[in-house]
Amino acid sequence: MTTPGNNGANTPEDDDPFGYLYADGQATGNPARSGGGYGYPGPAAGQQQPGVPRTSYNQVRTVGERQYGQIPQQQYQGPPQQYQGPPQQHQGPPQQQYGQPTAQYAAPETYPGATPPRQGPPPQQAGSGGRGPNTKGLLIGAVAVVAAVVIGIAVALASNSDNKDKKDDAAKPNTSASSQPPSPSTDPTSSPSAPADLPKGDAATLTLGGPAQVGTNVPGAKGTGGAFVGNFNTVGASVTWKPTLSKGGSYKLNLRFGVPGADASATITINGKRESRPMNMKNFAHSPAGDWAKGWQSTYAIVQLDKGANEIKLSCEQGDQCNANLDQFWLTPAS
């Protein structure tokens, strides 16, 4: 039978490490210890006595003996202070003044010897819309527009110049056979047609003079039945044509002729008056020598004719080269 309040060693009531602080704890055998305090090492294991707390706890110190803050020995300037109350709370680092950066969290560039940060571009003004205007693109567009305008002007000037040249060429009149050389036909076997209101005649149907005579032995003649006037290469040979006109003026006297690969000429007489320039029967087609069949081509001379009946004579005179065949005559306006 145990004494009330004392249930032997290692009983729950012996586990109160602060039992000696209270009156009832001291009454039950937990007086304050000055030789180390409650919980310090006591008798060896197995020697616990009733009413004496066990010594299996971690070794602790009496309240007030432990030094808080871990002050180094070289900085300690006096005897250890006695415990005056509960342990002070850990004090943090000294407070920084308002507006001053804390060294622990300061930016690296604030430390001594650090390189200052690179300055970025200045902030854009409000309403700028981000990027500035694309001045390069605007400049390229302006240059393209100017180039297009310049090209257009150059094309217009060139067109006007061509039109002016054509008008000037068309305005030049054909005054005489000497100023306008005869124009050969591109096809030696063909001849241009006369207007319906202007006369046209086959040489073989005209009035012949001298040794001139009708021939049909050279292929390619346009006269009726392939007839033409030959033997024209002798002085005195002639052909006379009497066309009637409704209006007088300047006309082209067109002639289809044939040569054997050599140039020829004949004298023109209009209404009894000899023209200063002969009929030019040049070998415009460059036909081979001696080939009469390939020598057919055409020429013309500008003449002045009267209203009504006219007499046109083509003859071989002294100084003419008359070795040619005559096929057809026709009239066309001079301009």
mmCIF file of C-alpha atoms in Angstrom:
data_model
loop_
_atom_site.group_PDB
_atom_site.id
_atom_site.type_symbol
_atom_site.label_atom_id
_atom_site.label_comp_id
_atom_site.label_asym_id
_atom_site.label_seq_id
_atom_site.Cartn_x
_atom_site.Cartn_y
_atom_site.Cartn_z
ATOM 1 C CA MET A 1 0.000 0.000 0.000
ATOM 2 C CA THR A 2 1.539 3.243 -1.113
ATOM 3 C CA THR A 3 1.247 6.558 0.480
ATOM 4 C CA PRO A 4 -1.252 8.830 -1.177
ATOM 5 C CA GLY A 5 0.540 11.268 -3.435
ATOM 6 C CA ASN A 6 3.498 8.985 -3.741
ATOM 7 C CA ASN A 7 3.086 6.018 -6.082
ATOM 8 C CA GLY A 8 6.730 5.114 -6.211
ATOM 9 C CA ALA A 9 9.496 5.913 -8.647
ATOM 10 C CA ASN A 10 8.887 6.595 -12.306
ATOM 11 C CA THR A 11 5.259 7.375 -11.758
ATOM 12 C CA PRO A 12 3.459 9.974 -13.868
ATOM 13 C CA GLU A 13 3.593 12.581 -11.199
ATOM 14 C CA ASP A 14 7.320 12.304 -11.197
ATOM 15 C CA ASP A 15 7.351 13.352 -14.909
ATOM 16 C CA ASP A 16 6.529 16.976 -14.208
ATOM 17 C CA PRO A 17 9.838 18.765 -14.697
ATOM 18 C CA PHE A 18 8.438 21.943 -13.225
ATOM 19 C CA GLY A 19 6.845 20.331 -10.172
ATOM 20 C CA TYR A 20 9.322 21.905 -7.800
ATOM 21 C CA LEU A 21 8.074 25.352 -8.788
ATOM 22 C CA TYR A 22 4.759 24.777 -7.158
ATOM 23 C CA ALA A 23 3.891 24.298 -3.476
ATOM 24 C CA ASP A 24 2.084 21.013 -4.034
ATOM 25 C CA GLY A 25 5.042 19.714 -6.013
ATOM 26 C CA GLN A 26 7.444 20.429 -3.185
ATOM 27 C CA ALA A 27 5.075 18.788 -0.772
ATOM 28 C CA THR A 28 5.240 15.595 -2.816
ATOM 29 C CA GLY A 29 9.003 15.405 -2.791
ATOM 30 C CA ASN A 30 10.062 17.776 -5.609
ATOM 31 C CA PRO A 31 11.997 20.463 -3.765
ATOM 32 C CA ALA A 32 14.090 22.970 -5.692
ATOM 33 C CA ARG A 33 17.604 21.708 -6.306
ATOM 34 C CA SER A 34 20.586 23.990 -6.066
ATOM 35 C CA GLY A 35 23.049 21.394 -7.211
ATOM 36 C CA GLY A 36 21.994 21.353 -10.756
ATOM 37 C CA GLY A 37 18.227 21.675 -10.510
ATOM 38 C CA TYR A 38 15.546 19.299 -11.408
ATOM 39 C CA GLY A 39 16.401 16.960 -14.230
ATOM 40 C CA TYR A 40 20.169 17.053 -13.912
ATOM 41 C CA PRO A 41 21.995 13.743 -13.671
ATOM 42 C CA GLY A 42 21.417 11.959 -10.404
ATOM 43 C CA PRO A 43 21.985 8.448 -9.180
ATOM 44 C CA ALA A 44 22.938 5.797 -11.636
ATOM 45 C CA ALA A 45 20.314 3.783 -13.379
ATOM 46 C CA GLY A 46 18.425 1.438 -11.057
ATOM 47 C CA GLN A 47 19.108 3.555 -8.000
ATOM 48 C CA GLN A 48 16.062 5.779 -8.290
ATOM 49 C CA GLN A 49 14.331 6.308 -5.050
ATOM 50 C CA PRO A 50 10.658 6.743 -4.473
ATOM 51 C CA GLY A 51 9.634 10.337 -4.888
ATOM 52 C CA VAL A 52 12.792 11.202 -6.786
ATOM 53 C CA PRO A 53 12.333 12.028 -10.494
ATOM 54 C CA ARG A 54 14.079 9.827 -12.987
ATOM 55 C CA THR A 55 17.218 10.997 -14.698
ATOM 56 C CA SER A 56 16.520 9.694 -18.212
ATOM 57 C CA TYR A 57 15.707 13.114 -19.588
ATOM 58 C CA ASN A 58 18.084 15.098 -21.752
ATOM 59 C CA GLN A 59 20.430 17.104 -19.690
ATOM 60 C CA VAL A 60 19.131 20.606 -19.364
ATOM 61 C CA ARG A 61 20.145 23.643 -17.435
ATOM 62 C CA THR A 62 18.439 25.562 -14.778
ATOM 63 C CA VAL A 63 16.254 28.331 -16.049
ATOM 64 C CA GLY A 64 18.336 31.474 -16.335
ATOM 65 C CA GLU A 65 21.721 29.806 -16.837
ATOM 66 C CA ARG A 66 21.524 29.452 -20.638
ATOM 67 C CA GLN A 67 22.878 32.476 -22.575
ATOM 68 C CA TYR A 68 20.683 33.490 -25.482
ATOM 69 C CA GLY A 69 22.023 35.112 -28.661
ATOM 70 C CA GLN A 70 25.264 33.090 -28.568
ATOM 71 C CA ILE A 71 27.452 36.065 -27.660
ATOM 72 C CA PRO A 72 31.116 35.284 -28.526
ATOM 73 C CA GLN A 73 33.446 34.989 -25.556
ATOM 74 C CA GLN A 74 35.718 37.828 -26.806
ATOM 75 C CA GLN A 75 32.785 40.244 -26.873
ATOM 76 C CA TYR A 76 31.464 39.336 -23.411
ATOM 77 C CA GLN A 77 32.117 42.250 -21.035
ATOM 78 C CA GLY A 78 30.648 41.098 -17.668
ATOM 79 C CA PRO A 79 29.308 38.257 -15.620
ATOM 80 C CA PRO A 80 26.433 36.296 -17.014
ATOM 81 C CA GLN A 81 23.166 37.977 -16.271
ATOM 82 C CA GLN A 82 20.710 36.150 -14.131
ATOM 83 C CA TYR A 83 17.481 35.130 -15.675
ATOM 84 C CA GLN A 84 15.041 37.974 -15.327
ATOM 85 C CA GLY A 85 12.127 36.590 -17.181
ATOM 86 C CA PRO A 86 11.206 34.619 -20.226
ATOM 87 C CA PRO A 87 13.801 34.500 -22.983
ATOM 88 C CA GLN A 88 13.829 37.524 -25.237
ATOM 89 C CA GLN A 89 12.584 37.033 -28.713
ATOM 90 C CA HIS A 90 15.188 36.988 -31.416
ATOM 91 C CA GLN A 91 15.780 40.455 -32.705
ATOM 92 C CA GLY A 92 16.044 40.837 -36.456
ATOM 93 C CA PRO A 93 18.515 43.025 -38.279
ATOM 94 C CA PRO A 94 18.395 46.734 -37.516
ATOM 95 C CA GLN A 95 15.627 48.522 -39.325
ATOM 96 C CA GLN A 96 16.551 50.566 -42.336
ATOM 97 C CA GLN A 97 15.405 54.080 -42.763
ATOM 98 C CA TYR A 98 12.470 54.620 -45.089
ATOM 99 C CA GLY A 99 13.531 54.911 -48.686
ATOM 100 C CA GLN A 100 16.994 53.332 -48.169
ATOM 101 C CA PRO A 101 17.702 49.968 -49.874
ATOM 102 C CA THR A 102 18.391 47.012 -47.648
ATOM 103 C CA ALA A 103 21.904 45.680 -48.176
ATOM 104 C CA GLN A 104 20.598 42.111 -48.124
ATOM 105 C CA TYR A 105 18.197 42.784 -51.002
ATOM 106 C CA ALA A 106 20.059 45.596 -52.797
ATOM 107 C CA ALA A 107 20.612 45.282 -56.565
ATOM 108 C CA PRO A 108 24.114 44.102 -57.612
ATOM 109 C CA GLU A 109 24.899 47.379 -59.371
ATOM 110 C CA THR A 110 24.549 49.301 -56.023
ATOM 111 C CA TYR A 111 27.603 47.615 -54.518
ATOM 112 C CA PRO A 112 30.942 49.460 -54.621
ATOM 113 C CA GLY A 113 32.831 48.913 -57.901
ATOM 114 C CA ALA A 114 29.769 47.543 -59.746
ATOM 115 C CA THR A 115 29.151 48.581 -63.379
ATOM 116 C CA PRO A 116 26.147 50.890 -63.695
ATOM 117 C CA PRO A 117 23.227 49.375 -65.653
ATOM 118 C CA ARG A 118 22.878 50.212 -69.347
ATOM 119 C CA GLN A 119 20.378 52.878 -70.045
ATOM 120 C CA GLY A 120 17.454 51.731 -72.220
ATOM 121 C CA PRO A 121 15.725 53.792 -74.892
ATOM 122 C CA PRO A 122 13.684 56.723 -73.599
ATOM 123 C CA PRO A 123 10.050 55.914 -73.008
ATOM 124 C CA GLN A 124 7.757 56.814 -75.853
ATOM 125 C CA GLN A 125 5.240 59.550 -75.366
ATOM 126 C CA ALA A 126 1.660 58.694 -74.797
ATOM 127 C CA GLY A 127 -0.401 58.377 -77.954
ATOM 128 C CA SER A 128 2.589 57.542 -80.162
ATOM 129 C CA GLY A 129 1.032 54.164 -80.995
ATOM 130 C CA GLY A 130 4.179 52.050 -80.511
ATOM 131 C CA ARG A 131 6.542 52.208 -83.449
ATOM 132 C CA GLY A 132 7.335 55.456 -85.163
ATOM 133 C CA PRO A 133 6.396 56.226 -88.776
ATOM 134 C CA ASN A 134 7.966 54.078 -91.480
ATOM 135 C CA THR A 135 9.899 56.910 -93.147
ATOM 136 C CA LYS A 136 11.914 54.496 -95.305
ATOM 137 C CA GLY A 137 8.779 52.977 -96.837
ATOM 138 C CA LEU A 138 7.303 56.421 -97.485
ATOM 139 C CA LEU A 139 10.513 57.550 -99.223
ATOM 140 C CA ILE A 140 10.541 54.488 -101.513
ATOM 141 C CA GLY A 141 6.896 55.067 -102.431
ATOM 142 C CA ALA A 142 7.548 58.718 -103.277
ATOM 143 C CA VAL A 143 10.514 57.813 -105.510
ATOM 144 C CA ALA A 144 8.394 55.208 -107.360
ATOM 145 C CA VAL A 145 5.642 57.757 -108.034
ATOM 146 C CA VAL A 146 8.136 60.319 -109.380
ATOM 147 C CA ALA A 147 9.742 57.685 -111.642
ATOM 148 C CA ALA A 148 6.338 56.686 -113.058
ATOM 149 C CA VAL A 149 5.489 60.322 -113.831
ATOM 150 C CA VAL A 150 8.839 60.888 -115.576
ATOM 151 C CA ILE A 151 8.401 57.747 -117.710
ATOM 152 C CA GLY A 152 4.887 58.828 -118.684
ATOM 153 C CA ILE A 153 6.101 62.258 -119.765
ATOM 154 C CA ALA A 154 8.938 60.740 -121.823
ATOM 155 C CA VAL A 155 6.525 58.375 -123.620
ATOM 156 C CA ALA A 156 4.123 61.242 -124.360
ATOM 157 C CA LEU A 157 6.922 63.411 -125.805
ATOM 158 C CA ALA A 158 8.178 60.547 -127.987
ATOM 159 C CA SER A 159 4.664 59.898 -129.339
ATOM 160 C CA ASN A 160 4.131 63.576 -130.149
ATOM 161 C CA SER A 161 7.497 63.730 -131.918
ATOM 162 C CA ASP A 162 6.631 60.694 -134.097
ATOM 163 C CA ASN A 163 3.230 62.126 -134.999
ATOM 164 C CA LYS A 164 4.797 65.471 -135.931
ATOM 165 C CA ASP A 165 7.364 63.794 -138.182
ATOM 166 C CA LYS A 166 4.631 61.872 -139.976
ATOM 167 C CA LYS A 167 2.590 65.016 -140.524
ATOM 168 C CA ASP A 168 5.629 66.863 -141.894
ATOM 169 C CA ASP A 169 6.382 64.043 -144.323
ATOM 170 C CA ALA A 170 2.775 63.949 -145.529
ATOM 171 C CA ALA A 171 2.701 67.737 -146.006
ATOM 172 C CA LYS A 172 5.650 67.757 -148.442
ATOM 173 C CA PRO A 173 4.255 68.044 -152.003
ATOM 174 C CA ASN A 174 5.600 66.216 -155.049
ATOM 175 C CA THR A 175 6.308 69.054 -157.472
ATOM 176 C CA SER A 176 8.182 67.332 -160.293
ATOM 177 C CA ALA A 177 9.725 64.138 -161.467
ATOM 178 C CA SER A 178 13.176 65.531 -160.601
ATOM 179 C CA SER A 179 12.296 66.164 -156.953
ATOM 180 C CA GLN A 180 10.503 62.860 -156.473
ATOM 181 C CA PRO A 181 12.261 59.862 -157.998
ATOM 182 C CA PRO A 182 10.043 57.140 -159.476
ATOM 183 C CA SER A 183 8.889 54.530 -157.004
ATOM 184 C CA PRO A 184 9.357 50.946 -158.173
ATOM 185 C CA SER A 185 6.759 48.331 -157.508
ATOM 186 C CA THR A 186 7.616 45.751 -154.856
ATOM 187 C CA ASP A 187 6.289 43.105 -157.202
ATOM 188 C CA PRO A 188 7.725 43.569 -160.696
ATOM 189 C CA THR A 189 4.850 41.574 -162.209
ATOM 190 C CA SER A 190 2.084 43.736 -160.693
ATOM 191 C CA SER A 191 1.045 47.369 -161.015
ATOM 192 C CA PRO A 192 -1.179 49.659 -158.899
ATOM 193 C CA SER A 193 -4.741 50.192 -160.033
ATOM 194 C CA ALA A 194 -6.012 53.554 -161.299
ATOM 195 C CA PRO A 195 -8.958 55.238 -159.585
ATOM 196 C CA ALA A 196 -12.294 54.513 -161.188
ATOM 197 C CA ASP A 197 -12.764 58.123 -162.374
ATOM 198 C CA LEU A 198 -9.260 58.408 -163.934
ATOM 199 C CA PRO A 199 -8.365 56.847 -167.270
ATOM 200 C CA LYS A 200 -6.145 53.822 -167.858
ATOM 201 C CA GLY A 201 -4.881 52.291 -171.143
ATOM 202 C CA ASP A 202 -2.882 49.374 -172.509
ATOM 203 C CA ALA A 203 0.180 50.512 -174.488
ATOM 204 C CA ALA A 204 -0.656 48.051 -177.288
ATOM 205 C CA THR A 205 -4.007 49.855 -177.919
ATOM 206 C CA LEU A 206 -2.437 53.341 -178.174
ATOM 207 C CA THR A 207 -1.172 55.237 -181.178
ATOM 208 C CA LEU A 208 2.279 53.967 -182.126
ATOM 209 C CA GLY A 209 4.962 55.897 -184.025
ATOM 210 C CA GLY A 210 8.244 55.018 -185.755
ATOM 211 C CA PRO A 211 9.572 51.457 -185.393
ATOM 212 C CA ALA A 212 7.471 50.769 -182.259
ATOM 213 C CA GLN A 213 5.228 47.708 -182.626
ATOM 214 C CA VAL A 214 3.043 45.341 -180.600
ATOM 215 C CA GLY A 215 4.635 42.204 -179.178
ATOM 216 C CA THR A 216 3.428 39.203 -177.156
ATOM 217 C CA ASN A 217 6.589 37.141 -176.913
ATOM 218 C CA VAL A 218 7.596 38.191 -173.343
ATOM 219 C CA PRO A 219 5.599 36.528 -170.535
ATOM 220 C CA GLY A 220 4.225 38.661 -167.682
ATOM 221 C CA ALA A 221 2.664 41.578 -169.616
ATOM 222 C CA LYS A 222 -0.639 42.911 -168.152
ATOM 223 C CA GLY A 223 -2.051 44.185 -171.461
ATOM 224 C CA THR A 224 -4.997 42.485 -173.124
ATOM 225 C CA GLY A 225 -3.880 39.095 -174.387
ATOM 226 C CA GLY A 226 -0.400 39.696 -172.917
ATOM 227 C CA ALA A 227 0.331 42.377 -175.564
ATOM 228 C CA PHE A 228 2.912 45.125 -175.060
ATOM 229 C CA VAL A 229 4.818 47.669 -177.169
ATOM 230 C CA GLY A 230 8.286 46.557 -178.260
ATOM 231 C CA ASN A 231 11.038 47.738 -180.599
ATOM 232 C CA PHE A 232 11.117 50.950 -178.596
ATOM 233 C CA ASN A 233 14.920 51.118 -178.532
ATOM 234 C CA THR A 234 15.234 53.125 -181.763
ATOM 235 C CA VAL A 235 15.169 56.945 -181.993
ATOM 236 C CA GLY A 236 11.770 58.031 -183.331
ATOM 237 C CA ALA A 237 9.754 55.245 -181.688
ATOM 238 C CA SER A 238 6.812 56.634 -179.730
ATOM 239 C CA VAL A 239 3.512 55.919 -177.998
ATOM 240 C CA THR A 240 0.730 58.570 -177.777
ATOM 241 C CA TRP A 241 -2.130 58.480 -175.213
ATOM 242 C CA LYS A 242 -5.073 60.921 -175.199
ATOM 243 C CA PRO A 243 -6.879 60.792 -171.814
ATOM 244 C CA THR A 244 -9.870 63.057 -170.961
ATOM 245 C CA LEU A 245 -10.093 64.524 -167.471
ATOM 246 C CA SER A 246 -12.933 66.151 -165.555
ATOM 247 C CA LYS A 247 -10.539 68.384 -163.635
ATOM 248 C CA GLY A 248 -7.107 69.763 -164.428
ATOM 249 C CA GLY A 249 -4.147 69.727 -162.080
ATOM 250 C CA SER A 250 -1.089 67.785 -160.986
ATOM 251 C CA TYR A 251 -1.174 64.036 -161.656
ATOM 252 C CA LYS A 252 1.099 61.026 -161.520
ATOM 253 C CA LEU A 253 1.708 59.500 -164.966
ATOM 254 C CA ASN A 254 2.250 55.846 -164.056
ATOM 255 C CA LEU A 255 3.948 53.390 -166.467
ATOM 256 C CA ARG A 256 4.483 49.630 -166.278
ATOM 257 C CA PHE A 257 7.552 48.652 -168.290
ATOM 258 C CA GLY A 258 10.095 45.877 -168.701
ATOM 259 C CA VAL A 259 13.906 46.007 -169.069
ATOM 260 C CA PRO A 260 16.509 43.259 -169.605
ATOM 261 C CA GLY A 261 18.388 43.938 -166.380
ATOM 262 C CA ALA A 262 19.584 47.481 -167.376
ATOM 263 C CA ASP A 263 18.319 51.031 -166.779
ATOM 264 C CA ALA A 264 16.339 52.898 -169.473
ATOM 265 C CA SER A 265 14.700 56.334 -170.063
ATOM 266 C CA ALA A 266 12.355 58.116 -172.511
ATOM 267 C CA THR A 267 11.191 61.664 -173.321
ATOM 268 C CA ILE A 268 7.775 62.934 -172.042
ATOM 269 C CA THR A 269 5.730 65.475 -174.073
ATOM 270 C CA ILE A 270 2.480 66.883 -172.535
ATOM 271 C CA ASN A 271 0.064 68.671 -174.884
ATOM 272 C CA GLY A 272 2.902 69.417 -177.295
ATOM 273 C CA LYS A 273 5.328 70.643 -174.614
ATOM 274 C CA ARG A 274 8.430 68.569 -173.827
ATOM 275 C CA GLU A 275 9.045 67.939 -170.157
ATOM 276 C CA SER A 276 12.447 68.842 -168.725
ATOM 277 C CA ARG A 277 12.759 65.480 -167.001
ATOM 278 C CA PRO A 278 12.560 62.178 -168.838
ATOM 279 C CA MET A 279 10.565 59.124 -167.722
ATOM 280 C CA ASN A 280 12.955 57.215 -165.473
ATOM 281 C CA MET A 281 12.812 53.456 -166.296
ATOM 282 C CA LYS A 282 15.515 52.291 -163.907
ATOM 283 C CA ASN A 283 16.021 48.607 -163.079
ATOM 284 C CA PHE A 284 14.438 49.014 -159.620
ATOM 285 C CA ALA A 285 13.768 45.259 -159.342
ATOM 286 C CA HIS A 286 17.432 44.388 -159.971
ATOM 287 C CA SER A 287 16.411 41.841 -162.557
ATOM 288 C CA PRO A 288 19.230 39.767 -164.083
ATOM 289 C CA ALA A 289 20.792 40.938 -167.330
ATOM 290 C CA GLY A 290 19.067 39.695 -170.486
ATOM 291 C CA ASP A 291 16.002 38.342 -168.609
ATOM 292 C CA TRP A 292 13.022 40.312 -170.023
ATOM 293 C CA ALA A 293 10.428 38.137 -168.256
ATOM 294 C CA LYS A 294 11.806 39.092 -164.807
ATOM 295 C CA GLY A 295 12.287 42.749 -165.721
ATOM 296 C CA TRP A 296 8.629 43.872 -165.434
ATOM 297 C CA GLN A 297 8.207 46.762 -162.901
ATOM 298 C CA SER A 298 6.633 50.212 -162.595
ATOM 299 C CA THR A 299 7.578 53.908 -162.311
ATOM 300 C CA TYR A 300 5.918 57.346 -162.495
ATOM 301 C CA ALA A 301 6.468 61.063 -163.294
ATOM 302 C CA ILE A 302 4.560 64.127 -162.015
ATOM 303 C CA VAL A 303 2.830 66.016 -164.867
ATOM 304 C CA GLN A 304 0.396 68.945 -165.171
ATOM 305 C CA LEU A 305 -2.764 68.099 -167.182
ATOM 306 C CA ASP A 306 -5.706 70.194 -168.326
ATOM 307 C CA LYS A 307 -9.401 69.722 -167.799
ATOM 308 C CA GLY A 308 -10.858 67.828 -170.740
ATOM 309 C CA ALA A 309 -8.751 66.237 -173.503
ATOM 310 C CA ASN A 310 -4.980 65.865 -173.078
ATOM 311 C CA GLU A 311 -2.203 64.368 -175.246
ATOM 312 C CA ILE A 312 0.599 62.460 -173.566
ATOM 313 C CA LYS A 313 3.507 61.245 -175.726
ATOM 314 C CA LEU A 314 6.384 58.989 -174.671
ATOM 315 C CA SER A 315 9.164 58.800 -177.261
ATOM 316 C CA CYS A 316 12.745 57.730 -177.776
ATOM 317 C CA GLU A 317 14.848 60.786 -178.539
ATOM 318 C CA GLN A 318 18.531 61.511 -178.892
ATOM 319 C CA GLY A 319 20.337 60.900 -175.600
ATOM 320 C CA ASP A 320 17.653 58.518 -174.261
ATOM 321 C CA GLN A 321 18.331 54.896 -173.345
ATOM 322 C CA CYS A 322 15.169 53.355 -174.769
ATOM 323 C CA ASN A 323 15.834 49.603 -174.568
ATOM 324 C CA ALA A 324 12.520 48.824 -172.826
ATOM 325 C CA ASN A 325 9.066 47.309 -173.390
ATOM 326 C CA LEU A 326 5.931 49.408 -172.565
ATOM 327 C CA ASP A 327 2.940 47.632 -170.988
ATOM 328 C CA GLN A 328 0.329 50.025 -169.437
ATOM 329 C CA PHE A 329 -0.395 53.723 -168.603
ATOM 330 C CA TRP A 330 -2.696 55.134 -165.834
ATOM 331 C CA LEU A 331 -3.216 58.353 -163.902
ATOM 332 C CA THR A 332 -3.450 58.893 -160.118
ATOM 333 C CA PRO A 333 -3.636 62.030 -157.987
ATOM 334 C CA ALA A 334 -0.267 63.597 -157.297
ATOM 335 C CA SER A 335 -1.047 64.086 -153.602
#
